[in-house]
């Protein structure tokens, strides 16, 4: 059983959550209320990423392992520091380390250096003489000083740190010689703070299923904490699989001498797929020919809604990472369609809705949506259907959400967008197409769209290689093999080569 430990600082208490950090500790460094407020930066937005593995160290030995989640640490016991055997120490931030040897205290200090305290958070009295007046504000903490009390000849220009902060910064320079930091994976000469935002950091993005996150080649979970080496883990920027650097070399896939700068792909197919998707983003919308609109016109006629005039139907792929004024409007319309058709997908810890992050392809609270794209279908410049697409290399693609605007349902647009997505996947040589389905809608997907239910054991196998697959409670996972891409001959007319679309479409 796992427990959640809050490390949130409270201004109404001299302790940090259930861990009881003493304000008046007389050990190596004293924790003050200002330290506690600084430590809170670790858990704020822009702090330590959710899912980051941490461990409690003492005298160079690892005593307990957990991971950061929200405003606390999740571990397999009820009291992280107490069960590590150091309840009396009550100084978790100095003894809890990331997998590359950075203590939470040191990380909070690094955040403090890059963050200017606001005037609102700063003290309104001089910390030395406790009097008001014209004060110089520290850029590293809330302390304020008279120029004379801080022994300043003039008001400093640019950023200025008080002696309290400067002393802390000096202490942190020697942390790489600390036995705990070394045991946790600290390497001299390597910037560990920078590593936190790079690939050397182990992040459990889906902690409940951490056991399936392993090297795609050897299936081993272990990884190097000591800089770059054979057990260093690197992620492909398209299929999102993890690989040991040594396994890549052993299989003669790649002989990496250092972590690559920029994007890295595990194979030529992933690089090709990524390039094709980026080209699609930049090429913009594609107008569908009249031969593709047969099913739509038939549906409109059946509903006595036969469209008079030009039916301008287009589809395109968009992403929150490549935006313009036009695409930002389209992304917002897609979010609106999903909200109209689905209940919010809510993070149980914060109550925050995941749907906007999925549409915009943003990572949030340890959930990695960065590889997601949004496919939209427009009719006369109005978005009528939208789907969220993620492609895990050639192995598979997922479509976790797809919907049609309420006023446009039952008119063939849903099927038309699905057909466009399938043609894209066929062009990219993706093998299978996976999506979640409500039980009551399974017959529509299986009978009209050719999907079939994935057996539980096969789904487990899929998640071992594509563990990011999104599943929803109360749904069944379906799959469909993507039809081969048809080669269009130049001596054949477009009408003869276009795949016929079915006339049946579910009333959504």
Short mmCIF file of C-alpha atoms in Angstrom, two decimals:
data_model
loop_
_atom_site.label_atom_id
_atom_site.label_comp_id
_atom_site.label_asym_id
_atom_site.label_seq_id
_atom_site.Cartn_x
_atom_site.Cartn_y
_atom_site.Cartn_z
CA UNK A 1 0.00 0.00 0.00
CA UNK A 2 1.29 3.48 -0.82
CA UNK A 3 0.93 6.56 1.31
CA UNK A 4 1.06 10.23 0.43
CA UNK A 5 3.22 12.47 2.57
CA UNK A 6 2.55 16.18 2.55
CA UNK A 7 5.61 18.44 2.62
CA UNK A 8 3.62 21.66 2.36
CA UNK A 9 4.84 24.55 4.47
CA UNK A 10 2.24 26.16 6.68
CA UNK A 11 2.60 29.69 8.02
CA UNK A 12 0.47 28.73 11.02
CA UNK A 13 2.82 26.00 12.21
CA UNK A 14 6.49 25.52 12.89
CA UNK A 15 6.46 22.14 11.16
CA UNK A 16 6.31 20.98 7.57
CA UNK A 17 3.26 18.75 7.27
CA UNK A 18 3.44 15.41 9.02
CA UNK A 19 7.23 15.31 8.93
CA UNK A 20 7.67 17.79 11.75
CA UNK A 21 10.66 19.81 10.55
CA UNK A 22 11.96 21.71 13.56
CA UNK A 23 12.42 25.46 13.24
CA UNK A 24 15.10 25.39 15.92
CA UNK A 25 17.19 22.39 14.88
CA UNK A 26 20.81 22.74 16.04
CA UNK A 27 22.34 20.30 13.59
CA UNK A 28 24.49 21.12 10.52
CA UNK A 29 22.20 23.86 9.23
CA UNK A 30 19.25 25.45 10.95
CA UNK A 31 15.84 25.48 9.30
CA UNK A 32 14.01 28.76 9.61
CA UNK A 33 10.53 29.73 8.54
CA UNK A 34 12.15 31.44 5.56
CA UNK A 35 13.79 28.11 4.68
CA UNK A 36 10.39 26.46 4.88
CA UNK A 37 8.93 29.04 2.53
CA UNK A 38 11.87 28.52 0.19
CA UNK A 39 11.38 24.74 0.29
CA UNK A 40 7.80 25.21 -0.89
CA UNK A 41 9.25 26.26 -4.28
CA UNK A 42 10.09 22.57 -4.88
CA UNK A 43 6.38 21.79 -5.09
CA UNK A 44 5.19 24.86 -6.95
CA UNK A 45 4.65 25.00 -10.71
CA UNK A 46 8.06 25.01 -12.36
CA UNK A 47 9.59 23.10 -9.46
CA UNK A 48 10.45 19.42 -9.28
CA UNK A 49 8.47 17.49 -11.93
CA UNK A 50 5.78 15.14 -10.67
CA UNK A 51 6.90 11.54 -10.73
CA UNK A 52 10.56 12.36 -10.02
CA UNK A 53 12.08 9.52 -8.03
CA UNK A 54 13.62 10.51 -4.71
CA UNK A 55 15.27 8.61 -1.86
CA UNK A 56 16.19 9.26 1.74
CA UNK A 57 19.95 8.97 2.39
CA UNK A 58 21.99 8.95 5.57
CA UNK A 59 25.71 8.31 5.99
CA UNK A 60 25.98 7.46 2.32
CA UNK A 61 23.29 4.77 2.40
CA UNK A 62 19.85 4.71 0.77
CA UNK A 63 17.17 4.04 3.36
CA UNK A 64 13.89 4.59 1.55
CA UNK A 65 12.56 5.32 -1.96
CA UNK A 66 9.54 7.34 -3.11
CA UNK A 67 8.52 9.84 -5.78
CA UNK A 68 7.35 13.43 -5.80
CA UNK A 69 3.66 13.94 -6.52
CA UNK A 70 1.81 17.21 -6.14
CA UNK A 71 2.74 18.85 -2.83
CA UNK A 72 4.24 15.77 -1.22
CA UNK A 73 6.14 12.52 -1.61
CA UNK A 74 4.52 9.15 -2.23
CA UNK A 75 6.24 6.16 -0.68
CA UNK A 76 5.37 2.68 0.50
CA UNK A 77 5.13 3.64 4.16
CA UNK A 78 3.19 6.10 6.23
CA UNK A 79 6.08 8.33 7.41
CA UNK A 80 8.90 8.82 4.95
CA UNK A 81 11.57 10.12 7.32
CA UNK A 82 10.41 8.17 10.36
CA UNK A 83 10.42 4.85 8.52
CA UNK A 84 13.85 5.66 7.14
CA UNK A 85 14.96 5.51 10.77
CA UNK A 86 15.61 9.21 11.32
CA UNK A 87 12.41 10.56 12.87
CA UNK A 88 14.42 12.55 15.42
CA UNK A 89 16.42 14.35 12.72
CA UNK A 90 13.34 16.10 11.31
CA UNK A 91 15.23 17.61 8.36
CA UNK A 92 13.90 15.83 5.27
CA UNK A 93 14.83 18.45 2.69
CA UNK A 94 18.54 18.01 3.40
CA UNK A 95 18.44 14.23 3.20
CA UNK A 96 15.94 13.48 0.42
CA UNK A 97 17.79 13.30 -2.91
CA UNK A 98 16.85 12.95 -6.56
CA UNK A 99 18.39 10.13 -8.57
CA UNK A 100 21.28 12.34 -9.71
CA UNK A 101 22.31 13.48 -6.24
CA UNK A 102 20.43 16.75 -5.69
CA UNK A 103 18.85 17.25 -2.27
CA UNK A 104 15.46 18.93 -2.13
CA UNK A 105 17.09 21.71 -0.14
CA UNK A 106 19.72 22.28 -2.83
CA UNK A 107 17.07 22.22 -5.55
CA UNK A 108 15.01 24.78 -3.64
CA UNK A 109 18.12 26.95 -3.42
CA UNK A 110 18.60 26.74 -7.19
CA UNK A 111 14.99 27.81 -7.72
CA UNK A 112 15.51 30.66 -5.30
CA UNK A 113 18.48 31.97 -7.31
CA UNK A 114 16.38 32.25 -10.43
CA UNK A 115 13.33 33.77 -8.81
CA UNK A 116 12.95 37.35 -7.66
CA UNK A 117 10.89 37.83 -4.52
CA UNK A 118 7.91 40.06 -5.16
CA UNK A 119 7.44 43.30 -3.23
CA UNK A 120 4.25 41.83 -1.81
CA UNK A 121 6.17 38.89 -0.27
CA UNK A 122 9.06 40.99 1.06
CA UNK A 123 9.34 42.22 4.64
CA UNK A 124 8.27 45.82 5.28
CA UNK A 125 10.77 46.31 8.10
CA UNK A 126 14.56 46.14 8.05
CA UNK A 127 15.68 42.71 9.24
CA UNK A 128 18.59 44.34 11.17
CA UNK A 129 17.06 47.30 13.00
CA UNK A 130 13.35 46.41 12.66
CA UNK A 131 12.58 49.92 11.41
CA UNK A 132 10.82 51.01 8.22
CA UNK A 133 11.74 53.51 5.56
CA UNK A 134 13.49 53.13 2.22
CA UNK A 135 14.56 49.49 2.04
CA UNK A 136 16.68 47.35 -0.27
CA UNK A 137 14.96 44.05 -1.07
CA UNK A 138 16.85 40.79 -1.43
CA UNK A 139 16.23 38.96 -4.71
CA UNK A 140 16.64 35.59 -3.02
CA UNK A 141 14.42 35.83 0.04
CA UNK A 142 11.79 38.12 1.62
CA UNK A 143 14.34 39.98 3.77
CA UNK A 144 14.61 43.77 3.51
CA UNK A 145 17.44 46.07 4.64
CA UNK A 146 18.33 49.68 5.00
CA UNK A 147 21.28 50.43 2.75
CA UNK A 148 23.37 51.32 5.79
CA UNK A 149 22.31 48.23 7.77
CA UNK A 150 23.43 46.02 4.90
CA UNK A 151 26.79 47.89 4.72
CA UNK A 152 26.07 49.01 1.17
CA UNK A 153 27.70 52.15 -0.21
CA UNK A 154 24.96 52.54 -2.81
CA UNK A 155 21.72 50.83 -3.85
CA UNK A 156 22.88 47.88 -5.98
CA UNK A 157 21.86 47.61 -9.62
CA UNK A 158 20.49 44.38 -11.01
CA UNK A 159 19.96 41.37 -8.75
CA UNK A 160 21.23 41.58 -5.20
CA UNK A 161 21.41 38.85 -2.57
CA UNK A 162 21.75 39.46 1.13
CA UNK A 163 24.48 37.87 3.29
CA UNK A 164 22.06 35.19 4.49
CA UNK A 165 21.47 34.02 0.93
CA UNK A 166 25.13 34.38 -0.07
CA UNK A 167 26.15 32.17 2.85
CA UNK A 168 23.64 29.53 1.79
CA UNK A 169 24.93 29.64 -1.77
CA UNK A 170 28.50 29.16 -0.49
CA UNK A 171 27.50 26.12 1.58
CA UNK A 172 25.86 24.54 -1.46
CA UNK A 173 29.12 24.73 -3.43
CA UNK A 174 30.51 21.91 -1.30
CA UNK A 175 27.48 19.64 -1.55
CA UNK A 176 29.01 17.50 -4.32
CA UNK A 177 31.53 16.21 -1.77
CA UNK A 178 28.71 15.09 0.53
CA UNK A 179 28.60 11.29 0.99
CA UNK A 180 24.82 11.23 0.59
CA UNK A 181 24.94 13.22 -2.66
CA UNK A 182 27.60 10.90 -4.08
CA UNK A 183 25.64 7.79 -3.05
CA UNK A 184 22.53 9.24 -4.70
CA UNK A 185 24.38 9.65 -8.00
CA UNK A 186 26.14 13.04 -7.87
CA UNK A 187 29.03 13.31 -10.36
CA UNK A 188 31.69 15.99 -10.06
CA UNK A 189 31.88 18.29 -13.08
CA UNK A 190 28.27 17.66 -14.18
CA UNK A 191 25.55 20.22 -13.49
CA UNK A 192 22.92 18.13 -11.66
CA UNK A 193 20.31 20.89 -11.64
CA UNK A 194 20.43 21.04 -15.43
CA UNK A 195 20.12 17.25 -15.53
CA UNK A 196 16.74 17.44 -13.82
CA UNK A 197 15.27 18.96 -16.99
CA UNK A 198 17.11 16.52 -19.25
CA UNK A 199 17.02 12.81 -19.99
CA UNK A 200 19.23 11.49 -17.19
CA UNK A 201 16.49 11.98 -14.62
CA UNK A 202 14.24 9.04 -13.83
CA UNK A 203 10.64 10.24 -13.81
CA UNK A 204 7.77 7.87 -13.07
CA UNK A 205 5.11 9.41 -15.30
CA UNK A 206 2.51 6.81 -14.36
CA UNK A 207 3.59 5.66 -10.89
CA UNK A 208 0.84 3.05 -10.47
CA UNK A 209 2.25 1.16 -13.44
CA UNK A 210 5.94 1.87 -12.89
CA UNK A 211 6.84 -1.80 -13.20
CA UNK A 212 6.16 -1.73 -16.96
CA UNK A 213 8.47 1.24 -17.56
CA UNK A 214 11.65 -0.45 -18.70
CA UNK A 215 14.23 -0.55 -21.47
CA UNK A 216 12.47 -1.58 -24.67
CA UNK A 217 15.36 -3.91 -25.54
CA UNK A 218 16.37 -5.72 -22.34
CA UNK A 219 13.15 -5.09 -20.37
CA UNK A 220 15.23 -4.22 -17.28
CA UNK A 221 14.05 -1.40 -15.04
CA UNK A 222 17.46 -0.36 -13.66
CA UNK A 223 19.17 2.78 -14.88
CA UNK A 224 22.34 4.72 -14.21
CA UNK A 225 22.32 7.55 -11.70
CA UNK A 226 25.94 8.47 -12.30
CA UNK A 227 25.95 10.65 -15.37
CA UNK A 228 26.36 9.17 -18.83
CA UNK A 229 27.10 5.46 -19.22
CA UNK A 230 25.77 2.09 -20.51
CA UNK A 231 22.79 2.13 -18.09
CA UNK A 232 21.83 5.72 -18.86
CA UNK A 233 18.24 5.79 -20.11
CA UNK A 234 17.26 7.82 -23.16
CA UNK A 235 13.76 8.31 -24.58
CA UNK A 236 12.78 8.39 -28.22
CA UNK A 237 11.03 11.65 -29.04
CA UNK A 238 8.45 9.93 -31.23
CA UNK A 239 7.57 6.46 -29.91
CA UNK A 240 8.46 7.51 -26.32
CA UNK A 241 10.13 4.18 -25.57
CA UNK A 242 13.03 4.04 -23.13
CA UNK A 243 16.42 2.56 -24.01
CA UNK A 244 19.63 1.89 -22.15
CA UNK A 245 22.53 3.51 -23.97
CA UNK A 246 24.45 0.24 -23.61
CA UNK A 247 21.61 -1.82 -25.08
CA UNK A 248 21.47 0.49 -28.10
CA UNK A 249 25.18 -0.08 -28.69
CA UNK A 250 24.96 -3.84 -28.09
CA UNK A 251 22.15 -4.18 -30.64
CA UNK A 252 24.07 -1.91 -33.02
CA UNK A 253 21.22 0.58 -33.09
CA UNK A 254 23.19 3.61 -31.92
CA UNK A 255 26.63 4.21 -30.42
CA UNK A 256 26.08 7.31 -28.30
CA UNK A 257 29.08 9.02 -26.72
CA UNK A 258 26.98 11.60 -24.88
CA UNK A 259 23.38 12.63 -24.49
CA UNK A 260 22.31 14.14 -27.82
CA UNK A 261 21.30 17.77 -27.92
CA UNK A 262 17.82 18.40 -29.22
CA UNK A 263 15.57 15.56 -30.32
CA UNK A 264 16.62 11.93 -30.53
CA UNK A 265 14.91 9.09 -32.41
CA UNK A 266 15.46 5.39 -31.90
CA UNK A 267 15.14 4.50 -35.59
CA UNK A 268 14.70 5.92 -39.06
CA UNK A 269 10.96 5.17 -38.97
CA UNK A 270 10.40 7.30 -35.85
CA UNK A 271 12.40 10.14 -37.38
CA UNK A 272 10.40 9.85 -40.61
CA UNK A 273 7.08 9.84 -38.74
CA UNK A 274 8.06 12.87 -36.67
CA UNK A 275 9.18 14.80 -39.75
CA UNK A 276 5.96 13.92 -41.60
CA UNK A 277 3.84 15.10 -38.65
CA UNK A 278 5.75 18.38 -38.44
CA UNK A 279 5.31 18.87 -42.19
CA UNK A 280 1.59 18.27 -41.77
CA UNK A 281 1.42 20.90 -39.02
CA UNK A 282 3.13 23.48 -41.21
CA UNK A 283 1.32 22.63 -44.45
CA UNK A 284 -2.04 23.50 -42.89
CA UNK A 285 -5.48 22.40 -43.93
CA UNK A 286 -6.32 20.05 -46.79
CA UNK A 287 -9.54 20.44 -48.69
CA UNK A 288 -11.32 17.15 -49.29
CA UNK A 289 -12.40 16.39 -52.84
CA UNK A 290 -16.04 15.93 -53.79
CA UNK A 291 -15.45 12.18 -54.18
CA UNK A 292 -14.83 11.97 -50.41
CA UNK A 293 -18.13 13.65 -49.52
CA UNK A 294 -20.57 11.07 -50.83
CA UNK A 295 -21.49 9.72 -47.39
CA UNK A 296 -21.89 13.23 -45.99
CA UNK A 297 -24.21 14.37 -48.78
CA UNK A 298 -26.23 11.18 -48.42
CA UNK A 299 -26.66 11.76 -44.69
CA UNK A 300 -27.70 15.37 -45.26
CA UNK A 301 -30.21 14.27 -47.87
CA UNK A 302 -31.68 11.63 -45.56
CA UNK A 303 -32.16 14.28 -42.90
CA UNK A 304 -33.65 16.68 -45.46
CA UNK A 305 -30.66 18.97 -44.93
CA UNK A 306 -29.27 18.81 -48.45
CA UNK A 307 -26.68 21.55 -48.56
CA UNK A 308 -27.25 24.18 -51.18
CA UNK A 309 -24.06 25.56 -52.69
CA UNK A 310 -20.44 24.72 -52.09
CA UNK A 311 -19.67 22.26 -49.28
CA UNK A 312 -16.15 23.25 -48.25
CA UNK A 313 -14.87 20.41 -46.05
CA UNK A 314 -11.27 20.44 -44.85
CA UNK A 315 -9.17 18.60 -42.33
CA UNK A 316 -5.86 19.38 -40.67
CA UNK A 317 -3.52 18.42 -37.87
CA UNK A 318 -2.74 21.05 -35.23
CA UNK A 319 -0.68 21.19 -32.06
CA UNK A 320 -0.36 23.51 -29.10
CA UNK A 321 3.41 23.49 -29.67
CA UNK A 322 3.17 25.02 -33.16
CA UNK A 323 0.56 27.75 -32.96
CA UNK A 324 -0.65 30.82 -34.75
CA UNK A 325 -3.61 33.07 -34.10
CA UNK A 326 -5.70 30.86 -36.37
CA UNK A 327 -4.71 27.53 -34.79
CA UNK A 328 -5.19 28.85 -31.25
CA UNK A 329 -8.81 29.54 -32.13
CA UNK A 330 -9.17 26.04 -33.61
CA UNK A 331 -7.64 24.41 -30.52
CA UNK A 332 -10.07 26.32 -28.30
CA UNK A 333 -12.99 25.14 -30.45
CA UNK A 334 -11.77 21.54 -30.15
CA UNK A 335 -11.67 21.86 -26.35
CA UNK A 336 -15.22 23.21 -26.43
CA UNK A 337 -16.44 20.23 -28.50
CA UNK A 338 -14.87 17.72 -26.10
CA UNK A 339 -16.35 19.51 -23.09
CA UNK A 340 -19.79 19.44 -24.70
CA UNK A 341 -19.56 15.71 -25.46
CA UNK A 342 -17.63 14.32 -22.48
CA UNK A 343 -17.53 14.75 -18.74
CA UNK A 344 -14.33 16.45 -17.56
CA UNK A 345 -11.33 14.13 -17.14
CA UNK A 346 -10.36 15.31 -13.69
CA UNK A 347 -7.13 14.92 -11.75
CA UNK A 348 -8.30 13.51 -8.42
CA UNK A 349 -5.59 15.39 -6.51
CA UNK A 350 -6.19 18.90 -7.87
CA UNK A 351 -9.59 18.72 -9.57
CA UNK A 352 -7.98 20.08 -12.73
CA UNK A 353 -9.43 19.00 -16.06
CA UNK A 354 -6.99 17.11 -18.29
CA UNK A 355 -8.86 17.70 -21.58
CA UNK A 356 -7.25 21.10 -22.43
CA UNK A 357 -3.77 19.69 -21.75
CA UNK A 358 -4.47 16.72 -24.01
CA UNK A 359 -5.73 18.96 -26.82
CA UNK A 360 -2.76 21.34 -26.54
CA UNK A 361 -0.22 18.51 -26.07
CA UNK A 362 1.02 19.75 -22.70
CA UNK A 363 2.50 17.79 -19.81
CA UNK A 364 0.73 18.20 -16.51
CA UNK A 365 1.30 16.75 -13.03
CA UNK A 366 3.41 13.86 -14.27
CA UNK A 367 1.00 13.03 -17.11
CA UNK A 368 2.88 13.20 -20.40
CA UNK A 369 0.63 14.51 -23.18
CA UNK A 370 3.48 16.15 -25.09
CA UNK A 371 3.26 13.76 -28.05
CA UNK A 372 -0.43 14.41 -28.71
CA UNK A 373 -1.83 16.13 -31.80
CA UNK A 374 -5.32 17.38 -32.49
CA UNK A 375 -7.04 16.43 -35.75
CA UNK A 376 -9.97 18.62 -36.78
CA UNK A 377 -12.58 18.64 -39.55
CA UNK A 378 -14.08 21.94 -40.66
CA UNK A 379 -17.15 22.61 -42.77
CA UNK A 380 -17.21 26.06 -44.29
CA UNK A 381 -14.59 27.17 -41.74
CA UNK A 382 -16.50 25.83 -38.72
CA UNK A 383 -14.95 23.01 -36.66
CA UNK A 384 -17.44 20.15 -36.60
CA UNK A 385 -15.32 17.18 -35.47
CA UNK A 386 -12.11 16.79 -33.47
CA UNK A 387 -9.91 13.93 -32.32
CA UNK A 388 -6.78 13.63 -30.17
CA UNK A 389 -4.06 11.52 -31.79
CA UNK A 390 -0.75 10.14 -30.52
CA UNK A 391 1.55 7.92 -32.58
CA UNK A 392 3.94 5.50 -30.85
CA UNK A 393 6.22 4.93 -33.84
CA UNK A 394 5.25 2.25 -36.34
CA UNK A 395 3.82 -0.04 -33.67
CA UNK A 396 0.59 1.76 -32.91
CA UNK A 397 -1.35 4.98 -32.62
CA UNK A 398 -4.04 5.91 -30.12
CA UNK A 399 -7.15 8.06 -30.39
CA UNK A 400 -8.21 8.62 -26.76
CA UNK A 401 -10.90 11.19 -27.61
CA UNK A 402 -12.92 11.89 -30.76
CA UNK A 403 -16.19 13.79 -30.98
CA UNK A 404 -18.50 15.80 -33.24
CA UNK A 405 -20.15 19.09 -32.40
CA UNK A 406 -23.63 18.43 -31.03
CA UNK A 407 -25.44 20.31 -33.79
CA UNK A 408 -23.50 18.43 -36.48
CA UNK A 409 -23.82 14.85 -35.23
CA UNK A 410 -25.27 12.13 -37.42
CA UNK A 411 -24.23 13.89 -40.63
CA UNK A 412 -21.22 11.76 -41.59
CA UNK A 413 -18.51 14.11 -40.31
CA UNK A 414 -17.35 11.73 -37.57
CA UNK A 415 -16.68 8.99 -40.10
CA UNK A 416 -15.01 11.42 -42.49
CA UNK A 417 -12.53 12.61 -39.84
CA UNK A 418 -11.80 9.01 -38.85
CA UNK A 419 -11.13 8.20 -42.50
CA UNK A 420 -8.68 11.11 -42.79
CA UNK A 421 -6.83 9.97 -39.68
CA UNK A 422 -6.64 6.38 -40.97
CA UNK A 423 -5.21 7.57 -44.29
CA UNK A 424 -2.56 9.56 -42.42
CA UNK A 425 -1.63 6.49 -40.36
CA UNK A 426 -1.50 4.37 -43.51
CA UNK A 427 0.82 6.90 -45.14
CA UNK A 428 3.06 6.73 -42.06
CA UNK A 429 3.02 2.90 -42.14
CA UNK A 430 1.57 2.64 -38.62
CA UNK A 431 0.40 -0.91 -37.98
CA UNK A 432 -2.49 -0.64 -35.56
CA UNK A 433 -4.99 1.91 -34.34
CA UNK A 434 -6.14 1.77 -30.67
CA UNK A 435 -8.90 3.61 -28.83
CA UNK A 436 -11.07 3.32 -25.70
CA UNK A 437 -14.80 2.74 -26.13
CA UNK A 438 -17.75 2.90 -23.78
CA UNK A 439 -19.41 -0.52 -23.50
CA UNK A 440 -22.64 0.75 -25.05
CA UNK A 441 -20.75 2.07 -28.11
CA UNK A 442 -18.66 -1.06 -28.77
CA UNK A 443 -21.03 -2.44 -31.39
CA UNK A 444 -20.71 0.76 -33.43
CA UNK A 445 -16.93 0.58 -33.44
CA UNK A 446 -16.78 -3.15 -34.13
CA UNK A 447 -19.60 -3.50 -36.68
CA UNK A 448 -19.30 -0.24 -38.59
CA UNK A 449 -15.66 0.73 -38.23
CA UNK A 450 -13.92 -2.64 -38.14
CA UNK A 451 -12.43 -2.48 -34.63
CA UNK A 452 -12.21 -5.47 -32.27
CA UNK A 453 -11.77 -5.75 -28.53
CA UNK A 454 -8.22 -6.21 -27.24
CA UNK A 455 -7.91 -9.27 -24.95
CA UNK A 456 -6.61 -8.34 -21.46
CA UNK A 457 -3.36 -10.29 -21.82
CA UNK A 458 -2.62 -8.65 -25.18
CA UNK A 459 -3.36 -5.21 -23.71
CA UNK A 460 -0.82 -5.91 -20.95
CA UNK A 461 1.70 -6.80 -23.65
CA UNK A 462 0.98 -3.55 -25.51
CA UNK A 463 1.42 -1.48 -22.36
CA UNK A 464 4.83 -2.99 -21.73
CA UNK A 465 6.11 -1.27 -24.86
CA UNK A 466 3.67 1.67 -24.97
CA UNK A 467 2.88 2.17 -21.30
CA UNK A 468 1.58 5.70 -21.94
CA UNK A 469 -1.57 4.32 -23.60
CA UNK A 470 -4.57 6.10 -22.10
CA UNK A 471 -7.37 4.00 -20.68
CA UNK A 472 -10.52 5.20 -18.95
CA UNK A 473 -12.43 3.39 -16.22
CA UNK A 474 -15.57 1.70 -17.51
CA UNK A 475 -14.29 1.48 -21.10
CA UNK A 476 -12.99 -1.31 -23.29
CA UNK A 477 -9.86 -1.01 -25.39
CA UNK A 478 -10.34 -1.66 -29.11
CA UNK A 479 -7.90 -2.01 -31.99
CA UNK A 480 -7.89 -2.09 -35.75
CA UNK A 481 -5.12 -2.91 -38.18
CA UNK A 482 -4.43 0.11 -40.37
CA UNK A 483 -5.06 -0.63 -44.08
CA UNK A 484 -2.00 -0.39 -46.29
CA UNK A 485 -1.46 2.93 -48.00
CA UNK A 486 -2.71 2.80 -51.59
CA UNK A 487 -0.33 4.07 -54.25
CA UNK A 488 -1.99 6.56 -56.57
CA UNK A 489 -0.98 6.17 -60.19
CA UNK A 490 -0.81 9.33 -62.23
CA UNK A 491 -2.59 7.69 -65.16
CA UNK A 492 -5.65 6.92 -63.05
CA UNK A 493 -8.24 9.54 -62.21
CA UNK A 494 -8.68 10.68 -58.65
CA UNK A 495 -12.22 9.32 -58.51
CA UNK A 496 -10.94 5.83 -59.34
CA UNK A 497 -8.26 5.84 -56.65
CA UNK A 498 -10.05 7.42 -53.70
CA UNK A 499 -11.21 4.91 -51.09
CA UNK A 500 -14.98 4.80 -50.92
CA UNK A 501 -16.41 5.88 -47.57
CA UNK A 502 -19.24 3.97 -45.99
CA UNK A 503 -22.58 5.62 -45.77
CA UNK A 504 -23.34 4.36 -42.29
CA UNK A 505 -22.27 6.49 -39.35
CA UNK A 506 -23.35 6.33 -35.72
CA UNK A 507 -25.60 9.02 -34.36
CA UNK A 508 -23.17 10.35 -31.78
#
